[in-house]
Structures are given as structure tokens and as C-alpha cells.
mmCIF file of C-alpha atoms in Angstrom:
data_model
loop_
_atom_site.group_PDB
_atom_site.id
_atom_site.type_symbol
_atom_site.label_atom_id
_atom_site.label_comp_id
_atom_site.label_asym_id
_atom_site.label_seq_id
_atom_site.Cartn_x
_atom_site.Cartn_y
_atom_site.Cartn_z
ATOM 1 C CA MET R 1 147.460 -120.659 87.418
ATOM 2 C CA GLY R 2 144.976 -118.667 89.484
ATOM 3 C CA LYS R 3 147.254 -118.840 92.519
ATOM 4 C CA GLY R 4 150.248 -117.628 90.480
ATOM 5 C CA MET R 5 148.410 -114.553 89.255
ATOM 6 C CA ALA R 6 147.325 -113.661 92.747
ATOM 7 C CA GLY R 7 150.864 -114.008 94.065
ATOM 8 C CA ARG R 8 152.314 -111.648 91.458
ATOM 9 C CA GLY R 9 149.602 -109.002 92.151
ATOM 10 C CA LYS R 10 150.324 -109.108 95.835
ATOM 11 C CA ARG R 11 154.078 -108.588 95.299
ATOM 12 C CA ARG R 12 153.433 -105.638 92.908
ATOM 13 C CA TRP R 13 151.214 -103.927 95.499
ATOM 14 C CA GLN R 14 153.850 -104.413 98.168
ATOM 15 C CA LEU R 15 156.457 -102.850 95.879
ATOM 16 C CA TRP R 16 154.325 -99.733 95.303
ATOM 17 C CA ALA R 17 153.582 -99.489 98.964
ATOM 18 C CA SER R 18 157.312 -99.549 99.724
ATOM 19 C CA VAL R 19 157.957 -96.802 97.181
ATOM 20 C CA ALA R 20 155.165 -94.690 98.625
ATOM 21 C CA ALA R 21 156.510 -95.215 102.116
ATOM 22 C CA LEU R 22 159.989 -94.143 101.055
ATOM 23 C CA ALA R 23 158.605 -91.014 99.329
ATOM 24 C CA LEU R 24 156.614 -90.071 102.412
ATOM 25 C CA ALA R 25 159.651 -90.549 104.604
ATOM 26 C CA ALA R 26 161.751 -88.371 102.315
ATOM 27 C CA GLY R 27 159.127 -85.579 102.450
ATOM 28 C CA VAL R 28 159.031 -85.652 106.228
ATOM 29 C CA MET R 29 162.826 -85.471 106.392
ATOM 30 C CA ALA R 30 162.813 -82.478 104.022
ATOM 31 C CA LEU R 31 160.358 -80.606 106.217
ATOM 32 C CA ILE R 32 162.482 -81.271 109.260
ATOM 33 C CA LEU R 33 165.832 -80.320 107.725
ATOM 34 C CA THR R 34 164.716 -77.197 105.660
ATOM 35 C CA PRO R 35 164.776 -73.851 107.695
ATOM 36 C CA GLU R 36 161.725 -71.630 107.881
ATOM 37 C CA ARG R 37 161.432 -69.048 105.101
ATOM 38 C CA GLU R 38 161.655 -65.226 105.891
ATOM 39 C CA THR R 39 158.569 -63.194 105.455
ATOM 40 C CA PRO R 40 158.790 -61.867 101.937
ATOM 41 C CA ARG R 41 159.762 -58.167 101.753
ATOM 42 C CA PRO R 42 157.647 -55.857 99.685
ATOM 43 C CA GLU R 43 159.016 -55.429 96.293
ATOM 44 C CA LYS R 44 160.831 -52.204 95.576
ATOM 45 C CA PRO R 45 159.116 -50.048 93.022
ATOM 46 C CA GLU R 46 160.707 -50.197 89.720
ATOM 47 C CA GLN R 47 163.142 -47.379 89.210
ATOM 48 C CA LYS R 48 163.439 -45.882 85.818
ATOM 49 C CA SER R 49 166.971 -45.241 84.903
ATOM 50 C CA VAL R 50 167.775 -41.689 83.804
ATOM 51 C CA SER R 51 170.523 -41.228 81.370
ATOM 52 C CA LEU R 52 172.906 -38.540 82.634
ATOM 53 C CA PRO R 53 175.964 -37.227 80.920
ATOM 54 C CA HIS R 54 179.211 -38.042 82.543
ATOM 55 C CA ARG R 55 179.901 -34.306 83.211
ATOM 56 C CA ILE R 56 177.722 -31.274 83.198
ATOM 57 C CA GLU R 57 179.548 -28.618 81.230
ATOM 58 C CA THR R 58 178.903 -25.272 82.916
ATOM 59 C CA PRO R 59 179.966 -22.439 80.667
ATOM 60 C CA LEU R 60 182.728 -20.420 82.321
ATOM 61 C CA ILE R 61 181.966 -16.759 83.038
ATOM 62 C CA PRO R 62 184.999 -14.700 82.213
ATOM 63 C CA SER R 63 186.409 -12.727 85.159
ATOM 64 C CA PRO R 64 185.811 -8.984 84.907
ATOM 65 C CA GLN R 65 188.744 -6.854 84.006
ATOM 66 C CA PRO R 66 190.292 -5.199 87.077
ATOM 67 C CA VAL R 67 188.930 -1.711 87.703
ATOM 68 C CA GLN R 68 191.571 0.867 87.038
ATOM 69 C CA PRO R 69 191.941 3.507 89.772
ATOM 70 C CA ALA R 70 190.527 6.901 88.927
ATOM 71 C CA GLN R 71 193.132 9.183 87.529
ATOM 72 C CA ARG R 72 193.926 12.125 89.774
ATOM 73 C CA HIS R 73 193.890 15.513 88.131
ATOM 74 C CA GLY R 74 195.639 18.641 89.212
ATOM 75 C CA THR R 75 193.890 21.953 89.653
ATOM 76 C CA ASP R 76 195.112 23.177 86.278
ATOM 77 C CA THR R 77 193.544 20.215 84.501
ATOM 78 C CA LEU R 78 190.179 20.565 86.214
ATOM 79 C CA ALA R 79 189.914 24.339 86.107
ATOM 80 C CA PRO R 80 188.232 24.539 82.657
ATOM 81 C CA LEU R 81 185.668 21.928 83.669
ATOM 82 C CA ILE R 82 184.915 23.673 86.937
ATOM 83 C CA GLU R 83 184.462 26.999 85.201
ATOM 84 C CA GLU R 84 182.174 25.468 82.595
ATOM 85 C CA ALA R 85 180.023 23.765 85.219
ATOM 86 C CA THR R 86 179.804 26.932 87.249
ATOM 87 C CA ALA R 87 178.782 28.991 84.249
ATOM 88 C CA ASP R 88 176.043 26.562 83.155
ATOM 89 C CA LYS R 89 174.538 25.269 86.364
ATOM 90 C CA GLY R 90 175.896 27.325 89.193
ATOM 91 C CA PRO R 91 176.979 25.863 92.505
ATOM 92 C CA ALA R 92 174.864 23.628 94.628
ATOM 93 C CA LYS R 93 172.213 25.328 96.720
ATOM 94 C CA PRO R 94 173.478 26.119 100.217
ATOM 95 C CA GLN R 95 172.030 24.313 103.170
ATOM 96 C CA SER R 96 169.299 25.911 105.186
ATOM 97 C CA ALA R 97 170.290 27.662 108.361
ATOM 98 C CA PRO R 98 169.454 25.986 111.684
ATOM 99 C CA PRO R 99 166.038 26.723 113.199
ATOM 100 C CA ALA R 100 165.739 29.552 115.695
ATOM 101 C CA SER R 101 165.161 27.067 118.522
ATOM 102 C CA ASP R 102 168.693 25.754 118.092
ATOM 103 C CA PRO R 103 170.957 27.475 120.657
ATOM 104 C CA GLU R 104 173.803 27.384 118.150
ATOM 105 C CA ALA R 105 171.728 29.462 115.765
ATOM 106 C CA VAL R 106 171.413 32.226 118.339
ATOM 107 C CA ALA R 107 175.168 32.459 118.773
ATOM 108 C CA GLY R 108 175.947 32.030 115.096
ATOM 109 C CA PRO R 109 175.860 29.529 112.239
ATOM 110 C CA GLU R 110 177.789 26.358 112.936
ATOM 111 C CA VAL R 111 176.887 24.426 109.797
ATOM 112 C CA ALA R 112 179.164 25.232 106.887
ATOM 113 C CA SER R 113 177.276 27.909 105.009
ATOM 114 C CA LEU R 114 178.598 26.953 101.604
ATOM 115 C CA PRO R 115 178.873 23.592 99.894
ATOM 116 C CA PRO R 116 182.662 23.150 99.880
ATOM 117 C CA ALA R 117 184.316 21.722 96.833
ATOM 118 C CA PRO R 118 186.181 18.471 97.363
ATOM 119 C CA PRO R 119 188.777 19.448 99.957
ATOM 120 C CA PRO R 120 192.370 19.650 98.808
ATOM 121 C CA VAL R 121 194.757 16.961 99.868
ATOM 122 C CA GLU R 122 196.292 17.857 103.168
ATOM 123 C CA PRO R 123 200.059 18.207 103.078
ATOM 124 C CA ALA R 124 202.140 15.530 104.673
ATOM 125 C CA LYS R 125 202.672 16.169 108.338
ATOM 126 C CA PRO R 126 206.256 17.218 108.950
ATOM 127 C CA VAL R 127 208.022 16.363 112.145
ATOM 128 C CA ALA R 128 207.126 19.252 114.408
ATOM 129 C CA PRO R 129 210.177 21.173 115.596
ATOM 130 C CA PRO R 130 210.403 22.341 119.185
ATOM 131 C CA PRO R 131 208.097 25.322 119.682
ATOM 132 C CA VAL R 132 209.855 28.625 119.233
ATOM 133 C CA VAL R 133 208.333 31.683 120.875
ATOM 134 C CA LEU R 134 209.289 34.771 118.918
ATOM 135 C CA PRO R 135 209.143 38.287 120.308
ATOM 136 C CA ALA R 136 206.348 40.537 119.169
ATOM 137 C CA PRO R 137 207.234 42.204 115.847
ATOM 138 C CA HIS R 138 208.874 45.602 115.979
ATOM 139 C CA GLY R 139 207.732 48.504 113.906
ATOM 140 C CA GLU R 140 204.394 48.624 112.148
ATOM 141 C CA PRO R 141 202.469 45.351 112.577
ATOM 142 C CA ALA R 142 201.238 43.420 109.565
ATOM 143 C CA TRP R 143 197.603 44.225 110.229
ATOM 144 C CA ARG R 144 198.350 47.936 109.863
ATOM 145 C CA ARG R 145 200.611 47.464 106.825
ATOM 146 C CA ASN R 146 197.977 45.372 105.031
ATOM 147 C CA ALA R 147 194.993 47.432 106.155
ATOM 148 C CA LEU R 148 192.821 49.243 103.676
ATOM 149 C CA PRO R 149 193.277 52.987 104.239
ATOM 150 C CA SER R 150 190.335 54.465 106.112
ATOM 151 C CA ALA R 151 189.993 57.680 108.070
ATOM 152 C CA PRO R 152 187.210 57.828 110.673
ATOM 153 C CA VAL R 153 184.765 60.683 110.251
ATOM 154 C CA ALA R 154 183.849 62.418 113.480
ATOM 155 C CA GLY R 155 180.251 61.883 114.485
ATOM 156 C CA GLN R 156 179.654 59.047 112.051
ATOM 157 C CA PRO R 157 179.182 55.541 113.498
ATOM 158 C CA MET R 158 181.326 52.966 111.718
ATOM 159 C CA ILE R 159 179.997 49.739 110.200
ATOM 160 C CA ALA R 160 182.189 46.900 108.945
ATOM 161 C CA ILE R 161 180.688 44.150 106.794
ATOM 162 C CA VAL R 162 182.685 40.903 106.806
ATOM 163 C CA ILE R 163 181.906 38.170 104.283
ATOM 164 C CA ASP R 164 183.092 34.758 105.494
ATOM 165 C CA ASP R 165 183.656 31.519 103.561
ATOM 166 C CA MET R 166 185.130 33.355 100.613
ATOM 167 C CA GLY R 167 186.886 31.353 97.929
ATOM 168 C CA LEU R 168 184.903 28.107 98.103
ATOM 169 C CA ASP R 169 181.959 29.031 95.903
ATOM 170 C CA ARG R 170 183.908 30.753 93.153
ATOM 171 C CA LYS R 171 180.877 32.137 91.365
ATOM 172 C CA ARG R 172 179.240 33.735 94.389
ATOM 173 C CA SER R 173 182.592 34.881 95.758
ATOM 174 C CA ALA R 174 183.120 36.753 92.487
ATOM 175 C CA GLU R 175 179.660 38.315 92.854
ATOM 176 C CA VAL R 176 180.552 39.533 96.342
ATOM 177 C CA MET R 177 183.594 41.275 94.898
ATOM 178 C CA THR R 178 181.329 43.357 92.647
ATOM 179 C CA LEU R 179 179.457 44.891 95.603
ATOM 180 C CA PRO R 180 180.141 48.507 96.529
ATOM 181 C CA GLY R 181 182.603 48.634 99.390
ATOM 182 C CA PRO R 182 184.811 48.707 101.203
ATOM 183 C CA LEU R 183 184.061 45.220 102.495
ATOM 184 C CA THR R 184 186.235 42.798 104.457
ATOM 185 C CA LEU R 185 186.556 39.438 102.720
ATOM 186 C CA SER R 186 187.566 36.450 104.861
ATOM 187 C CA PHE R 187 188.928 33.652 102.661
ATOM 188 C CA MET R 188 188.811 30.032 103.796
ATOM 189 C CA THR R 189 192.204 28.473 104.469
ATOM 190 C CA TYR R 190 191.487 25.461 102.241
ATOM 191 C CA ALA R 191 190.057 27.340 99.248
ATOM 192 C CA ASP R 192 191.865 26.997 95.919
ATOM 193 C CA ASP R 193 193.816 29.694 94.073
ATOM 194 C CA LEU R 194 193.934 31.975 97.092
ATOM 195 C CA ALA R 195 196.610 34.245 95.636
ATOM 196 C CA LYS R 196 194.526 34.852 92.522
ATOM 197 C CA GLN R 197 191.221 35.284 94.336
ATOM 198 C CA THR R 198 192.559 37.609 97.019
ATOM 199 C CA ALA R 199 194.291 39.727 94.366
ATOM 200 C CA VAL R 200 190.901 40.350 92.760
ATOM 201 C CA GLY R 201 189.476 41.428 96.107
ATOM 202 C CA ARG R 202 192.310 43.851 96.776
ATOM 203 C CA ALA R 203 192.040 45.299 93.278
ATOM 204 C CA HIS R 204 188.361 45.916 93.919
ATOM 205 C CA GLY R 205 189.197 47.868 97.081
ATOM 206 C CA ASP R 206 188.295 45.287 99.725
ATOM 207 C CA GLU R 207 190.257 44.212 102.785
ATOM 208 C CA ILE R 208 191.447 40.616 103.127
ATOM 209 C CA MET R 209 191.234 38.306 106.129
ATOM 210 C CA LEU R 210 191.865 34.597 106.750
ATOM 211 C CA HIS R 211 188.988 32.327 107.803
ATOM 212 C CA MET R 212 190.348 29.489 109.965
ATOM 213 C CA PRO R 213 188.225 26.333 110.525
ATOM 214 C CA MET R 214 187.785 25.334 114.163
ATOM 215 C CA GLU R 215 185.953 22.547 115.957
ATOM 216 C CA PRO R 216 182.188 23.019 116.537
ATOM 217 C CA GLN R 217 180.122 21.561 119.363
ATOM 218 C CA ALA R 218 178.175 19.413 116.883
ATOM 219 C CA ARG R 219 180.226 16.247 116.379
ATOM 220 C CA HIS R 220 178.606 15.374 113.060
ATOM 221 C CA VAL R 221 179.667 18.669 111.454
ATOM 222 C CA ASP R 222 183.035 18.659 109.703
ATOM 223 C CA PRO R 223 184.682 22.106 109.829
ATOM 224 C CA GLY R 224 187.087 21.205 107.022
ATOM 225 C CA PRO R 225 190.675 20.132 106.336
ATOM 226 C CA ASN R 226 193.303 20.980 108.942
ATOM 227 C CA ALA R 227 190.673 22.268 111.349
ATOM 228 C CA LEU R 228 191.765 23.189 114.860
ATOM 229 C CA VAL R 229 190.449 20.501 117.210
ATOM 230 C CA THR R 230 190.661 20.374 120.988
ATOM 231 C CA GLY R 231 191.881 16.768 121.063
ATOM 232 C CA LEU R 232 195.104 17.529 119.181
ATOM 233 C CA ASP R 233 198.434 17.717 120.945
ATOM 234 C CA ASP R 234 200.145 21.107 121.032
ATOM 235 C CA ASP R 235 202.625 20.341 118.247
ATOM 236 C CA GLU R 236 199.942 19.188 115.804
ATOM 237 C CA LEU R 237 197.688 22.090 116.702
ATOM 238 C CA ARG R 238 200.526 24.537 116.142
ATOM 239 C CA ARG R 239 201.349 22.860 112.828
ATOM 240 C CA ARG R 240 197.786 23.348 111.601
ATOM 241 C CA VAL R 241 197.737 26.989 112.641
ATOM 242 C CA ILE R 242 201.015 27.626 110.819
ATOM 243 C CA TRP R 243 199.712 25.752 107.758
ATOM 244 C CA GLY R 244 196.640 27.987 107.617
ATOM 245 C CA LEU R 245 198.583 31.200 108.138
ATOM 246 C CA GLY R 246 200.914 30.224 105.319
ATOM 247 C CA ARG R 247 198.165 29.704 102.758
ATOM 248 C CA MET R 248 198.222 33.338 101.604
ATOM 249 C CA ASP R 249 199.679 36.696 102.466
ATOM 250 C CA GLY R 250 198.637 40.327 102.604
ATOM 251 C CA PHE R 251 195.813 39.764 105.101
ATOM 252 C CA VAL R 252 195.117 41.736 108.260
ATOM 253 C CA GLY R 253 193.828 39.133 110.677
ATOM 254 C CA VAL R 254 192.024 35.879 111.357
ATOM 255 C CA ASN R 255 188.511 34.946 112.380
ATOM 256 C CA ASN R 256 187.096 31.550 113.262
ATOM 257 C CA HIS R 257 185.002 29.366 110.973
ATOM 258 C CA MET R 258 182.591 27.499 113.272
ATOM 259 C CA GLY R 259 184.622 26.910 116.453
ATOM 260 C CA SER R 260 181.884 26.896 119.106
ATOM 261 C CA LYS R 261 183.858 24.201 120.940
ATOM 262 C CA PHE R 262 187.416 25.203 120.151
ATOM 263 C CA THR R 263 187.045 28.883 121.069
ATOM 264 C CA GLU R 264 185.966 27.790 124.556
ATOM 265 C CA SER R 265 189.396 26.186 125.050
ATOM 266 C CA GLN R 266 191.893 28.605 126.560
ATOM 267 C CA PRO R 267 194.922 26.335 125.940
ATOM 268 C CA GLY R 268 193.946 25.962 122.290
ATOM 269 C CA MET R 269 193.217 29.644 121.749
ATOM 270 C CA THR R 270 196.505 30.545 123.432
ATOM 271 C CA ILE R 271 198.415 28.579 120.786
ATOM 272 C CA VAL R 272 196.453 30.286 117.995
ATOM 273 C CA LEU R 273 196.833 33.774 119.400
ATOM 274 C CA GLU R 274 200.546 33.345 120.026
ATOM 275 C CA GLN R 275 201.023 32.711 116.311
ATOM 276 C CA LEU R 276 198.968 35.818 115.489
ATOM 277 C CA ARG R 277 200.981 37.868 117.965
ATOM 278 C CA GLN R 278 204.252 36.760 116.385
ATOM 279 C CA ARG R 279 203.004 37.815 112.942
ATOM 280 C CA GLY R 280 201.403 41.102 113.954
ATOM 281 C CA LEU R 281 197.832 40.038 113.046
ATOM 282 C CA PHE R 282 194.555 40.749 114.820
ATOM 283 C CA PHE R 283 191.811 38.338 115.861
ATOM 284 C CA LEU R 284 188.128 38.779 115.039
ATOM 285 C CA ASP R 285 186.034 36.546 117.277
ATOM 286 C CA SER R 286 183.059 35.358 115.234
ATOM 287 C CA ARG R 287 181.369 34.561 118.559
ATOM 288 C CA THR R 288 179.798 31.268 117.542
ATOM 289 C CA THR R 289 179.398 30.551 121.259
ATOM 290 C CA PRO R 290 178.617 32.917 124.133
ATOM 291 C CA HIS R 291 181.341 31.143 126.113
ATOM 292 C CA SER R 292 184.242 31.989 123.804
ATOM 293 C CA VAL R 293 187.492 32.883 125.565
ATOM 294 C CA GLY R 294 188.967 34.355 122.385
ATOM 295 C CA LEU R 295 188.637 38.045 123.188
ATOM 296 C CA ALA R 296 189.668 37.783 126.832
ATOM 297 C CA THR R 297 192.698 35.632 126.000
ATOM 298 C CA ALA R 298 193.734 37.926 123.141
ATOM 299 C CA ARG R 299 193.622 40.988 125.366
ATOM 300 C CA GLN R 300 195.648 39.239 128.052
ATOM 301 C CA MET R 301 198.292 38.395 125.438
ATOM 302 C CA GLY R 302 198.307 41.835 123.835
ATOM 303 C CA VAL R 303 196.812 40.666 120.542
ATOM 304 C CA PRO R 304 194.540 43.276 118.894
ATOM 305 C CA SER R 305 191.014 41.866 118.835
ATOM 306 C CA VAL R 306 187.379 42.696 118.201
ATOM 307 C CA GLY R 307 184.143 40.706 118.273
ATOM 308 C CA ARG R 308 181.265 40.184 115.886
ATOM 309 C CA ASP R 309 178.028 42.025 116.725
ATOM 310 C CA VAL R 310 175.511 40.705 114.172
ATOM 311 C CA PHE R 311 175.121 37.661 111.938
ATOM 312 C CA LEU R 312 173.325 38.699 108.766
ATOM 313 C CA ASP R 313 172.159 35.354 107.415
ATOM 314 C CA ASN R 314 171.384 32.816 110.113
ATOM 315 C CA PHE R 315 168.225 32.514 108.026
ATOM 316 C CA MET R 316 168.951 32.857 104.327
ATOM 317 C CA THR R 317 165.962 34.860 103.153
ATOM 318 C CA ASP R 318 165.776 38.445 101.930
ATOM 319 C CA PRO R 319 163.504 39.668 104.771
ATOM 320 C CA GLU R 320 165.731 38.109 107.453
ATOM 321 C CA VAL R 321 168.911 39.607 105.989
ATOM 322 C CA ALA R 322 167.223 43.011 105.713
ATOM 323 C CA ARG R 323 166.143 42.736 109.349
ATOM 324 C CA GLU R 324 169.709 41.963 110.462
ATOM 325 C CA LEU R 325 171.077 44.897 108.476
ATOM 326 C CA ALA R 326 168.648 47.135 110.359
ATOM 327 C CA GLN R 327 169.923 45.574 113.596
ATOM 328 C CA THR R 328 173.476 46.390 112.506
ATOM 329 C CA GLU R 329 172.497 50.035 112.123
ATOM 330 C CA ALA R 330 170.961 50.026 115.602
ATOM 331 C CA VAL R 331 174.126 48.582 117.176
ATOM 332 C CA ALA R 332 176.291 51.160 115.383
ATOM 333 C CA ARG R 333 174.124 54.036 116.590
ATOM 334 C CA LYS R 334 174.314 52.767 120.155
ATOM 335 C CA ASN R 335 177.998 51.803 120.354
ATOM 336 C CA GLY R 336 179.587 53.943 117.654
ATOM 337 C CA VAL R 337 180.792 50.817 115.820
ATOM 338 C CA ALA R 338 179.270 47.565 114.562
ATOM 339 C CA ILE R 339 180.701 44.480 112.895
ATOM 340 C CA ALA R 340 178.315 42.282 110.893
ATOM 341 C CA ILE R 341 179.275 38.928 109.386
ATOM 342 C CA GLY R 342 177.554 37.415 106.373
ATOM 343 C CA HIS R 343 178.247 34.747 103.756
ATOM 344 C CA PRO R 344 178.135 34.482 99.953
ATOM 345 C CA HIS R 345 174.445 33.528 99.832
ATOM 346 C CA ASP R 346 172.077 34.790 97.161
ATOM 347 C CA ALA R 347 169.842 36.575 99.670
ATOM 348 C CA THR R 348 172.808 38.195 101.413
ATOM 349 C CA ILE R 349 174.320 39.408 98.149
ATOM 350 C CA ALA R 350 170.981 40.766 96.919
ATOM 351 C CA GLU R 351 170.211 42.655 100.134
ATOM 352 C CA LEU R 352 173.727 44.079 100.420
ATOM 353 C CA ARG R 353 173.545 45.303 96.838
ATOM 354 C CA GLN R 354 170.510 47.375 97.798
ATOM 355 C CA TRP R 355 171.638 48.413 101.281
ATOM 356 C CA LEU R 356 175.301 49.367 100.794
ATOM 357 C CA PRO R 357 174.631 52.458 98.632
ATOM 358 C CA THR R 358 172.349 53.846 101.378
ATOM 359 C CA VAL R 359 174.858 53.671 104.244
ATOM 360 C CA ALA R 360 176.395 57.130 103.881
ATOM 361 C CA ALA R 361 173.023 58.833 103.450
ATOM 362 C CA LYS R 362 171.891 57.285 106.745
ATOM 363 C CA GLY R 363 174.842 58.870 108.539
ATOM 364 C CA PHE R 364 177.097 55.800 108.801
ATOM 365 C CA GLN R 365 180.621 55.233 107.569
ATOM 366 C CA LEU R 366 181.326 51.926 105.864
ATOM 367 C CA VAL R 367 184.820 50.804 106.896
ATOM 368 C CA PRO R 368 187.040 47.707 106.798
ATOM 369 C CA VAL R 369 187.412 45.768 110.035
ATOM 370 C CA SER R 370 190.929 47.118 110.542
ATOM 371 C CA ALA R 371 189.460 50.599 111.044
ATOM 372 C CA ILE R 372 187.403 49.336 113.981
ATOM 373 C CA VAL R 373 190.423 47.472 115.374
ATOM 374 C CA ALA R 374 192.416 50.721 115.177
ATOM 375 C CA HIS R 375 189.556 52.599 116.832
ATOM 376 C CA GLU R 376 189.444 50.066 119.673
ATOM 377 C CA GLN R 377 193.216 50.292 120.090
ATOM 378 C CA THR R 378 193.018 54.076 120.326
ATOM 379 C CA GLN R 379 190.201 53.886 122.852
ATOM 380 C CA ALA R 380 192.085 51.335 124.959
ATOM 381 C CA ALA R 381 195.247 53.468 124.920
ATOM 382 C CA ARG R 382 193.271 56.529 125.973
ATOM 383 C CA VAL R 383 191.666 54.642 128.837
ATOM 384 C CA ALA R 384 195.024 53.257 129.937
ATOM 385 C CA LYS R 385 196.560 56.735 129.852
ATOM 386 C CA THR R 386 193.796 58.479 131.750
ATOM 387 C CA GLY R 387 193.071 55.569 134.039
ATOM 388 C CA GLY R 388 189.370 55.493 133.293
#
């Protein structure tokens, strides 16, 4: 019995040993057949989900209504408004004159002396016809027909006061036409209501001229609509001259507004003067440059012409205007005649209102420009007849 027990114990131990051996063998095989694990990656931080709507509803901004173009008004519609504004506030203050160091200031003002109203729309350019050269007019020329009657007084030097830029500043232009005269009023080609304004001047006993804008040396200065510019071809230049001359009637002649560049151009001035010659008008050279060819060219072409002697208001102050009026007297005493040009500035109007009534008492004769043109024509004819 003892041996039987021992035999069964030995077999049980052998069985467990076999099981253990099989388990160990299976573990070894698993290690051999299983690949090596990857190094574990760091865990991603937990992301909190945000609840978003499927579509963000942006409120629509309504498109602005299209801007309607400003309505254009005719002169008749705007006239009451312009008159009301002029009566309440007056026109804008004129620009200061250039400093004395400016060479243009010595020759004459080149900057527009009055603040022009919005310029009128230029007429459509017609197809220029071939130039037609007309013979000089027969009979009495227009400048004599339209001249203010004036008889020179022997021994009295003659003074003519010309006021340029008339018609732009309606209020100051009207003030000028209340001054004792006779004066010579030069109306700008592009001013409004020229027929009406010039009629007032004639009724007051003043002589009428045409003020034609011409190109200045200063490129940044605009002389105005339909100005005469050296770069234009002959047909366009002639068209602009004819346009200006057709703006009004009953005037005696033309003088240049600005023009320090254009009046140095002989081809350009020839076209201008030919139109004046055809119409029997004279030319007053404002002399805005010492190199103007206006007078010499006019005399070569047989166009009556005179030149400005004094500018009254290069500097728009009462003392400066008074000083230039005294200079005008000095020139008249020396030469027998003097032509002074001024503008519708407050200082000029104020000084003329005081000075004009004193002219006769000082021994001078106040005359329109046509009287000096006639005097120069008589002198030239006498010299031509006597030969010296």
C-alpha cells in the first residue's frame, strides 16, 4: 500500500511538470513571434468641442441709392440766388497781388484780379472754315463809331482810366459804374449778361472795351475759358478770337487779360490783330510783359494801337493805389497822355472816388481811351506827312 501511494504521487508530479513545461514553451514562442511595440505617443490634449451654428447669418447692408446727378440750372434760374448772395455777403475777397520781387508784378498783374464765377460752358467747337482775309473796312471804323465823344482841350494833358475784369464781380462792377467819368470799362469775354451790363455802362457815360484772356507765363494760372494759347493751331486760335469778339457789340477795341506769354508770340498776335483790323477795332496792349510784340505788330498791320502806362493796383491797398494815381499824373505831364489800368477792387474804387473829381482842377482832361487812340493817329499822320 505504501508503494502504491508513492507511485501515484510521482505520476502526479510528472504531470504538473509537463504542464509547466508546455506553458513555459508557449510563453517563449509568444515572445519570439510577437513584434516589438512602438514607443507610445504622447496623448493629445483633450479638445473641447464648441457648438457652432451651421451658418453665420450676417445681416445684409442695403445698397445705397444711386446718387442722382446735380441738376443744371440756366442763368435765369440762378439769377435771383446770385443777387441775394451778393446783397447779403458780397463776393469773395480778391487774391493778393504778387510781391514786388516777382518780375511779373513789375510788368503787370498776371493772377486773375477777381474771383471769377463758375465759367460758362464753352460752346461746341464748330468745324473751322478756311480762313478768309477780309479787306479793311471802308468808311468810319467801328472804334470811331462806338467811341464816346471827347474833344481834346489844348494845353491839357489827357488821362484815360481803364477798368479791366468788368462783369465778373457784378457787385463791384456796378460800383465802378457809379464813379464820375468818363471811364473806359473793359468787360471780360466770358462774363454773363454782357448786353445788359454794357448797356448800364454806356448809359452812365462810359466807354466799352472787350477784355480778352490770353496765356500767361505762369503755367499754374488759368486765364479763363476760350483763352488764347500759343499751343493752339491757327484755326482753333482764330475760332476763339472770333468767339470772344462775338460776345457783345458796341465796343471800341480789345485789350489783353494776362497774356505775358501769348503777347510775345508774333504769329499768335498776328491772328488776333487781323481780326481786329477786319472789324475796325483798336488794340490796347496791357503790357503784362516787357517783351510784348503787340504794339509793333499792330503798327505793321495798320491796326490802331496804344499801350498801358501805369497799373493802379498791383498792390491792392489805398496808399499804393494813391501812389500809382500820382504816377499817372506825372506820366501825363511828361508825355501829354497817360493810360492807367485798374480793376474792380475795393481800394481802387475808393481811391478813384476821391481822385476823379480833382482831375480837372489839377489841369488834366479825363478822357476815354479812344480819345488817346485818335490823338496818336493824328500825331502819326502828321509825322508821316512832314517826314519827321
